[in-house]
């Protein structure tokens, strides 16, 4: 699992690490954006929250998490990128995994300075035009991260699986640290 603030590089690093580990990378953010694009009921429910920089409610996400972890592709393990994001989501992940006699092996926390996070997200806004990459939503997402997602670090520290990885520098050098921390 990769934990980190918006803009910390979870998607970029997760893709490289998943290839290295030969497991699928699953991102609830990507799945939600695809649902929004297709205009499915899930996408319709999620869009207003996402555009405001708020988390999609747990009752919407819990089903999605179960679906991901119960899928056949997940049987050999997955790299979770961008979820769980709240303590109830983490508890749900633990429950589903425990039912399959599995567990969270490792949590990599990508650490990046706040100023750098904002710069990266504004840069991505200019390049990719994601509708939640505007200054107001970025500030909201950082606040939501500190309030609702950062507490997961101590949740997983109690399980002894957390490794902190400095997320500043070149993509390749960060990846070297990620691989070392993942084993
Ligand atoms: P970022 O890490 O840059 O915020 P993501 O793609 O992980 O990008 O998430 C984008 C948005 O999707 C979030 O701001 C939130 O609204 C929604 N989202 C993604 N994953 C979850 C989740 N597990 N629980 C609730 N909301 C989520």
PDB file of C-alpha atoms and ligand atoms in Angstrom:
ATOM      1  CA  UNK A   1       0.000   0.000   0.000  1.00  0.00           C
ATOM      2  CA  UNK A   2       1.202   3.508  -0.780  1.00  0.00           C
ATOM      3  CA  UNK A   3       0.073   6.311   1.507  1.00  0.00           C
ATOM      4  CA  UNK A   4       0.798   9.956   0.854  1.00  0.00           C
ATOM      5  CA  UNK A   5      -0.709  13.380   0.336  1.00  0.00           C
ATOM      6  CA  UNK A   6      -2.198  14.390  -3.011  1.00  0.00           C
ATOM      7  CA  UNK A   7       0.736  15.189  -5.290  1.00  0.00           C
ATOM      8  CA  UNK A   8       3.158  12.991  -3.356  1.00  0.00           C
ATOM      9  CA  UNK A   9       3.658  10.722  -6.383  1.00  0.00           C
ATOM     10  CA  UNK A  10       1.601   7.673  -5.384  1.00  0.00           C
ATOM     11  CA  UNK A  11       0.395   7.077  -8.945  1.00  0.00           C
ATOM     12  CA  UNK A  12       3.800   7.533 -10.604  1.00  0.00           C
ATOM     13  CA  UNK A  13       5.738   5.509  -8.056  1.00  0.00           C
ATOM     14  CA  UNK A  14       2.963   2.946  -7.697  1.00  0.00           C
ATOM     15  CA  UNK A  15       2.990   2.167 -11.419  1.00  0.00           C
ATOM     16  CA  UNK A  16       6.747   1.485 -11.419  1.00  0.00           C
ATOM     17  CA  UNK A  17       6.623  -0.475  -8.186  1.00  0.00           C
ATOM     18  CA  UNK A  18       3.671  -2.612  -9.308  1.00  0.00           C
ATOM     19  CA  UNK A  19       5.562  -3.530 -12.506  1.00  0.00           C
ATOM     20  CA  UNK A  20       8.596  -4.446 -10.407  1.00  0.00           C
ATOM     21  CA  UNK A  21       6.544  -6.546  -7.982  1.00  0.00           C
ATOM     22  CA  UNK A  22       4.397  -7.995 -10.807  1.00  0.00           C
ATOM     23  CA  UNK A  23       1.117  -7.207  -9.093  1.00  0.00           C
ATOM     24  CA  UNK A  24      -1.751  -5.078 -10.365  1.00  0.00           C
ATOM     25  CA  UNK A  25      -1.848  -1.457  -9.197  1.00  0.00           C
ATOM     26  CA  UNK A  26      -5.307  -0.442  -8.053  1.00  0.00           C
ATOM     27  CA  UNK A  27      -6.284   3.171  -7.508  1.00  0.00           C
ATOM     28  CA  UNK A  28      -9.744   4.131  -6.273  1.00  0.00           C
ATOM     29  CA  UNK A  29      -9.125   7.618  -7.723  1.00  0.00           C
ATOM     30  CA  UNK A  30      -8.561   6.144 -11.205  1.00  0.00           C
ATOM     31  CA  UNK A  31     -11.591   3.849 -10.881  1.00  0.00           C
ATOM     32  CA  UNK A  32     -13.748   6.782  -9.777  1.00  0.00           C
ATOM     33  CA  UNK A  33     -12.517   9.029 -12.607  1.00  0.00           C
ATOM     34  CA  UNK A  34     -13.342   6.240 -15.095  1.00  0.00           C
ATOM     35  CA  UNK A  35     -16.825   5.913 -13.557  1.00  0.00           C
ATOM     36  CA  UNK A  36     -17.356   9.686 -13.815  1.00  0.00           C
ATOM     37  CA  UNK A  37     -16.308   9.606 -17.465  1.00  0.00           C
ATOM     38  CA  UNK A  38     -18.707   6.767 -18.257  1.00  0.00           C
ATOM     39  CA  UNK A  39     -21.487   8.480 -16.321  1.00  0.00           C
ATOM     40  CA  UNK A  40     -22.313   5.400 -14.218  1.00  0.00           C
ATOM     41  CA  UNK A  41     -24.375   5.717 -11.000  1.00  0.00           C
ATOM     42  CA  UNK A  42     -21.132   5.444  -9.010  1.00  0.00           C
ATOM     43  CA  UNK A  43     -19.563   8.196 -11.111  1.00  0.00           C
ATOM     44  CA  UNK A  44     -22.578  10.455 -10.679  1.00  0.00           C
ATOM     45  CA  UNK A  45     -22.465  10.013  -6.917  1.00  0.00           C
ATOM     46  CA  UNK A  46     -18.715  10.606  -6.751  1.00  0.00           C
ATOM     47  CA  UNK A  47     -18.269  13.613  -9.030  1.00  0.00           C
ATOM     48  CA  UNK A  48     -19.545  16.413  -6.791  1.00  0.00           C
ATOM     49  CA  UNK A  49     -17.332  15.288  -3.911  1.00  0.00           C
ATOM     50  CA  UNK A  50     -14.266  14.894  -6.099  1.00  0.00           C
ATOM     51  CA  UNK A  51     -14.609  18.315  -7.726  1.00  0.00           C
ATOM     52  CA  UNK A  52     -14.813  19.937  -4.294  1.00  0.00           C
ATOM     53  CA  UNK A  53     -11.731  18.106  -3.046  1.00  0.00           C
ATOM     54  CA  UNK A  54     -13.795  16.112  -0.546  1.00  0.00           C
ATOM     55  CA  UNK A  55     -13.644  12.373   0.006  1.00  0.00           C
ATOM     56  CA  UNK A  56     -16.386  10.296  -1.552  1.00  0.00           C
ATOM     57  CA  UNK A  57     -18.385   8.928   1.430  1.00  0.00           C
ATOM     58  CA  UNK A  58     -17.214   5.632   2.920  1.00  0.00           C
ATOM     59  CA  UNK A  59     -20.542   3.909   2.249  1.00  0.00           C
ATOM     60  CA  UNK A  60     -19.939   4.466  -1.479  1.00  0.00           C
ATOM     61  CA  UNK A  61     -16.284   3.394  -1.347  1.00  0.00           C
ATOM     62  CA  UNK A  62     -16.655   0.302   0.857  1.00  0.00           C
ATOM     63  CA  UNK A  63     -18.442  -1.672  -1.867  1.00  0.00           C
ATOM     64  CA  UNK A  64     -15.789  -0.647  -4.362  1.00  0.00           C
ATOM     65  CA  UNK A  65     -13.013  -1.819  -2.034  1.00  0.00           C
ATOM     66  CA  UNK A  66     -14.695  -5.192  -1.525  1.00  0.00           C
ATOM     67  CA  UNK A  67     -15.139  -5.557  -5.280  1.00  0.00           C
ATOM     68  CA  UNK A  68     -11.436  -4.778  -5.889  1.00  0.00           C
ATOM     69  CA  UNK A  69     -10.078  -7.164  -3.275  1.00  0.00           C
ATOM     70  CA  UNK A  70     -12.500  -9.966  -4.167  1.00  0.00           C
ATOM     71  CA  UNK A  71     -11.664  -9.809  -7.881  1.00  0.00           C
ATOM     72  CA  UNK A  72      -9.746 -12.639  -9.462  1.00  0.00           C
ATOM     73  CA  UNK A  73      -6.925 -10.274 -10.494  1.00  0.00           C
ATOM     74  CA  UNK A  74      -6.275  -9.503  -6.837  1.00  0.00           C
ATOM     75  CA  UNK A  75      -5.694 -13.144  -5.863  1.00  0.00           C
ATOM     76  CA  UNK A  76      -1.900 -12.853  -6.005  1.00  0.00           C
ATOM     77  CA  UNK A  77      -1.824  -9.533  -4.168  1.00  0.00           C
ATOM     78  CA  UNK A  78      -2.301  -5.913  -5.229  1.00  0.00           C
ATOM     79  CA  UNK A  79      -0.624  -2.593  -4.829  1.00  0.00           C
ATOM     80  CA  UNK A  80      -3.163  -0.195  -3.303  1.00  0.00           C
ATOM     81  CA  UNK A  81      -2.664   3.372  -4.435  1.00  0.00           C
ATOM     82  CA  UNK A  82      -4.813   6.086  -2.894  1.00  0.00           C
ATOM     83  CA  UNK A  83      -6.916   3.849  -0.667  1.00  0.00           C
ATOM     84  CA  UNK A  84      -7.802   3.221   2.063  1.00  0.00           C
ATOM     85  CA  UNK A  85      -8.233   6.892   2.923  1.00  0.00           C
ATOM     86  CA  UNK A  86     -10.115   6.753   6.204  1.00  0.00           C
ATOM     87  CA  UNK A  87      -9.957   4.519   9.265  1.00  0.00           C
ATOM     88  CA  UNK A  88     -13.287   2.799   8.406  1.00  0.00           C
ATOM     89  CA  UNK A  89     -11.909   2.052   4.929  1.00  0.00           C
ATOM     90  CA  UNK A  90      -8.739   0.584   6.465  1.00  0.00           C
ATOM     91  CA  UNK A  91     -10.832  -1.555   8.801  1.00  0.00           C
ATOM     92  CA  UNK A  92     -12.813  -2.786   5.787  1.00  0.00           C
ATOM     93  CA  UNK A  93      -9.591  -3.671   3.945  1.00  0.00           C
ATOM     94  CA  UNK A  94      -8.371  -5.600   6.999  1.00  0.00           C
ATOM     95  CA  UNK A  95     -11.671  -7.491   7.271  1.00  0.00           C
ATOM     96  CA  UNK A  96     -11.756  -8.492   3.602  1.00  0.00           C
ATOM     97  CA  UNK A  97      -8.098  -9.563   3.703  1.00  0.00           C
ATOM     98  CA  UNK A  98      -8.517 -11.486   6.960  1.00  0.00           C
ATOM     99  CA  UNK A  99     -11.383 -13.451   5.365  1.00  0.00           C
ATOM    100  CA  UNK A 100      -8.897 -14.508   2.698  1.00  0.00           C
ATOM    101  CA  UNK A 101      -6.166 -15.268   5.254  1.00  0.00           C
ATOM    102  CA  UNK A 102      -4.203 -12.324   3.882  1.00  0.00           C
ATOM    103  CA  UNK A 103      -2.978  -9.053   5.329  1.00  0.00           C
ATOM    104  CA  UNK A 104      -1.428  -5.708   4.459  1.00  0.00           C
ATOM    105  CA  UNK A 105       2.257  -6.629   4.055  1.00  0.00           C
ATOM    106  CA  UNK A 106       3.758  -3.199   3.829  1.00  0.00           C
ATOM    107  CA  UNK A 107       2.703   0.448   3.899  1.00  0.00           C
ATOM    108  CA  UNK A 108       5.035   2.876   2.144  1.00  0.00           C
ATOM    109  CA  UNK A 109       4.494   6.482   3.225  1.00  0.00           C
ATOM    110  CA  UNK A 110       5.676   8.946   0.583  1.00  0.00           C
ATOM    111  CA  UNK A 111       6.837  12.116   2.316  1.00  0.00           C
ATOM    112  CA  UNK A 112       6.930  15.386   0.365  1.00  0.00           C
ATOM    113  CA  UNK A 113       7.102  19.026   1.578  1.00  0.00           C
ATOM    114  CA  UNK A 114       3.795  20.889   1.451  1.00  0.00           C
ATOM    115  CA  UNK A 115       5.066  23.657  -0.867  1.00  0.00           C
ATOM    116  CA  UNK A 116       6.308  21.071  -3.350  1.00  0.00           C
ATOM    117  CA  UNK A 117       2.928  19.275  -3.249  1.00  0.00           C
ATOM    118  CA  UNK A 118       1.075  22.439  -4.245  1.00  0.00           C
ATOM    119  CA  UNK A 119       3.578  23.164  -7.040  1.00  0.00           C
ATOM    120  CA  UNK A 120       3.249  19.665  -8.451  1.00  0.00           C
ATOM    121  CA  UNK A 121      -0.558  19.728  -8.371  1.00  0.00           C
ATOM    122  CA  UNK A 122      -0.714  23.134 -10.032  1.00  0.00           C
ATOM    123  CA  UNK A 123       1.736  21.867 -12.663  1.00  0.00           C
ATOM    124  CA  UNK A 124      -0.455  18.818 -13.270  1.00  0.00           C
ATOM    125  CA  UNK A 125      -3.497  21.102 -13.524  1.00  0.00           C
ATOM    126  CA  UNK A 126      -1.828  22.988 -16.368  1.00  0.00           C
ATOM    127  CA  UNK A 127      -0.836  19.758 -18.165  1.00  0.00           C
ATOM    128  CA  UNK A 128      -3.697  17.301 -17.612  1.00  0.00           C
ATOM    129  CA  UNK A 129      -6.650  19.529 -16.798  1.00  0.00           C
ATOM    130  CA  UNK A 130      -8.028  17.294 -14.039  1.00  0.00           C
ATOM    131  CA  UNK A 131     -11.127  19.076 -12.772  1.00  0.00           C
ATOM    132  CA  UNK A 132     -10.035  18.813  -9.116  1.00  0.00           C
ATOM    133  CA  UNK A 133      -6.580  20.325  -9.691  1.00  0.00           C
ATOM    134  CA  UNK A 134      -7.477  23.949  -8.958  1.00  0.00           C
ATOM    135  CA  UNK A 135      -6.037  25.893  -6.024  1.00  0.00           C
ATOM    136  CA  UNK A 136      -9.203  25.776  -3.932  1.00  0.00           C
ATOM    137  CA  UNK A 137      -9.713  22.038  -4.324  1.00  0.00           C
ATOM    138  CA  UNK A 138      -5.987  21.378  -3.827  1.00  0.00           C
ATOM    139  CA  UNK A 139      -6.050  23.181  -0.451  1.00  0.00           C
ATOM    140  CA  UNK A 140      -9.166  21.250   0.518  1.00  0.00           C
ATOM    141  CA  UNK A 141      -7.594  17.912  -0.460  1.00  0.00           C
ATOM    142  CA  UNK A 142      -4.464  18.648   1.575  1.00  0.00           C
ATOM    143  CA  UNK A 143      -6.634  19.464   4.597  1.00  0.00           C
ATOM    144  CA  UNK A 144      -8.685  16.316   4.107  1.00  0.00           C
ATOM    145  CA  UNK A 145      -5.459  14.313   3.856  1.00  0.00           C
ATOM    146  CA  UNK A 146      -4.161  15.643   7.180  1.00  0.00           C
ATOM    147  CA  UNK A 147      -7.505  15.220   8.953  1.00  0.00           C
ATOM    148  CA  UNK A 148      -8.720  11.888   7.595  1.00  0.00           C
ATOM    149  CA  UNK A 149      -5.925   9.956   5.879  1.00  0.00           C
ATOM    150  CA  UNK A 150      -2.714  10.783   7.800  1.00  0.00           C
ATOM    151  CA  UNK A 151      -4.175   9.050  10.930  1.00  0.00           C
ATOM    152  CA  UNK A 152      -3.831   5.797   8.980  1.00  0.00           C
ATOM    153  CA  UNK A 153      -0.058   6.068   9.432  1.00  0.00           C
ATOM    154  CA  UNK A 154      -0.380   5.410  13.177  1.00  0.00           C
ATOM    155  CA  UNK A 155      -3.106   2.809  12.480  1.00  0.00           C
ATOM    156  CA  UNK A 156      -0.601   0.815  10.398  1.00  0.00           C
ATOM    157  CA  UNK A 157       2.339   1.629  12.661  1.00  0.00           C
ATOM    158  CA  UNK A 158       0.533  -0.441  15.281  1.00  0.00           C
ATOM    159  CA  UNK A 159       0.675  -3.340  12.808  1.00  0.00           C
ATOM    160  CA  UNK A 160       4.435  -2.777  12.358  1.00  0.00           C
ATOM    161  CA  UNK A 161       4.263  -2.480   8.567  1.00  0.00           C
ATOM    162  CA  UNK A 162       5.066   1.199   7.932  1.00  0.00           C
ATOM    163  CA  UNK A 163       8.177   2.395   6.083  1.00  0.00           C
ATOM    164  CA  UNK A 164       8.664   6.094   5.390  1.00  0.00           C
ATOM    165  CA  UNK A 165      10.145   7.013   2.021  1.00  0.00           C
ATOM    166  CA  UNK A 166      11.437  10.523   1.203  1.00  0.00           C
ATOM    167  CA  UNK A 167       9.485  11.538  -1.889  1.00  0.00           C
ATOM    168  CA  UNK A 168      11.588  14.511  -3.001  1.00  0.00           C
ATOM    169  CA  UNK A 169      14.019  14.230  -5.936  1.00  0.00           C
ATOM    170  CA  UNK A 170      14.063  12.383  -9.267  1.00  0.00           C
ATOM    171  CA  UNK A 171      11.378   9.788 -10.016  1.00  0.00           C
ATOM    172  CA  UNK A 172      14.061   7.092 -10.534  1.00  0.00           C
ATOM    173  CA  UNK A 173      15.889   7.723  -7.269  1.00  0.00           C
ATOM    174  CA  UNK A 174      12.633   7.721  -5.324  1.00  0.00           C
ATOM    175  CA  UNK A 175      11.738   4.410  -6.998  1.00  0.00           C
ATOM    176  CA  UNK A 176      15.019   2.891  -5.793  1.00  0.00           C
ATOM    177  CA  UNK A 177      14.043   3.870  -2.232  1.00  0.00           C
ATOM    178  CA  UNK A 178      10.520   2.500  -2.725  1.00  0.00           C
ATOM    179  CA  UNK A 179      11.811  -0.885  -3.899  1.00  0.00           C
ATOM    180  CA  UNK A 180      14.229  -1.109  -0.996  1.00  0.00           C
ATOM    181  CA  UNK A 181      11.467  -0.230   1.474  1.00  0.00           C
ATOM    182  CA  UNK A 182       8.985  -2.657  -0.090  1.00  0.00           C
ATOM    183  CA  UNK A 183      11.048  -5.785   0.568  1.00  0.00           C
TER     184      UNK A 183
HETATM  185  P1  LIG B   1      -5.051  12.648  -5.222  1.00  0.00           P
HETATM  186  O1  LIG B   1      -4.194  11.723  -4.420  1.00  0.00           O
HETATM  187  O2  LIG B   1      -4.238  13.575  -6.074  1.00  0.00           O
HETATM  188  O3  LIG B   1      -6.093  13.358  -4.412  1.00  0.00           O
HETATM  189  P2  LIG B   1      -6.735  10.491  -6.272  1.00  0.00           P
HETATM  190  O4  LIG B   1      -6.866  10.086  -7.680  1.00  0.00           O
HETATM  191  O5  LIG B   1      -6.193   9.491  -5.314  1.00  0.00           O
HETATM  192  O6  LIG B   1      -5.835  11.799  -6.321  1.00  0.00           O
HETATM  193  O7  LIG B   1      -8.165  10.967  -5.712  1.00  0.00           O
HETATM  194  C1  LIG B   1      -8.905  11.988  -6.319  1.00  0.00           C
HETATM  195  C2  LIG B   1     -10.269  12.166  -5.587  1.00  0.00           C
HETATM  196  O8  LIG B   1     -11.015  10.948  -5.679  1.00  0.00           O
HETATM  197  C3  LIG B   1     -10.194  12.451  -4.093  1.00  0.00           C
HETATM  198  O9  LIG B   1     -10.035  13.821  -3.806  1.00  0.00           O
HETATM  199  C4  LIG B   1     -11.542  11.897  -3.602  1.00  0.00           C
HETATM  200  O10 LIG B   1     -12.603  12.786  -3.853  1.00  0.00           O
HETATM  201  C5  LIG B   1     -11.772  10.694  -4.487  1.00  0.00           C
HETATM  202  N1  LIG B   1     -11.271   9.429  -3.880  1.00  0.00           N
HETATM  203  C6  LIG B   1     -10.301   8.631  -4.374  1.00  0.00           C
HETATM  204  N2  LIG B   1     -10.118   7.538  -3.608  1.00  0.00           N
HETATM  205  C7  LIG B   1     -10.987   7.655  -2.575  1.00  0.00           C
HETATM  206  C8  LIG B   1     -11.284   6.864  -1.432  1.00  0.00           C
HETATM  207  N3  LIG B   1     -10.653   5.703  -1.176  1.00  0.00           N
HETATM  208  N4  LIG B   1     -12.248   7.295  -0.580  1.00  0.00           N
HETATM  209  C9  LIG B   1     -12.903   8.432  -0.803  1.00  0.00           C
HETATM  210  N5  LIG B   1     -12.675   9.239  -1.849  1.00  0.00           N
HETATM  211  C10 LIG B   1     -11.739   8.857  -2.743  1.00  0.00           C
END
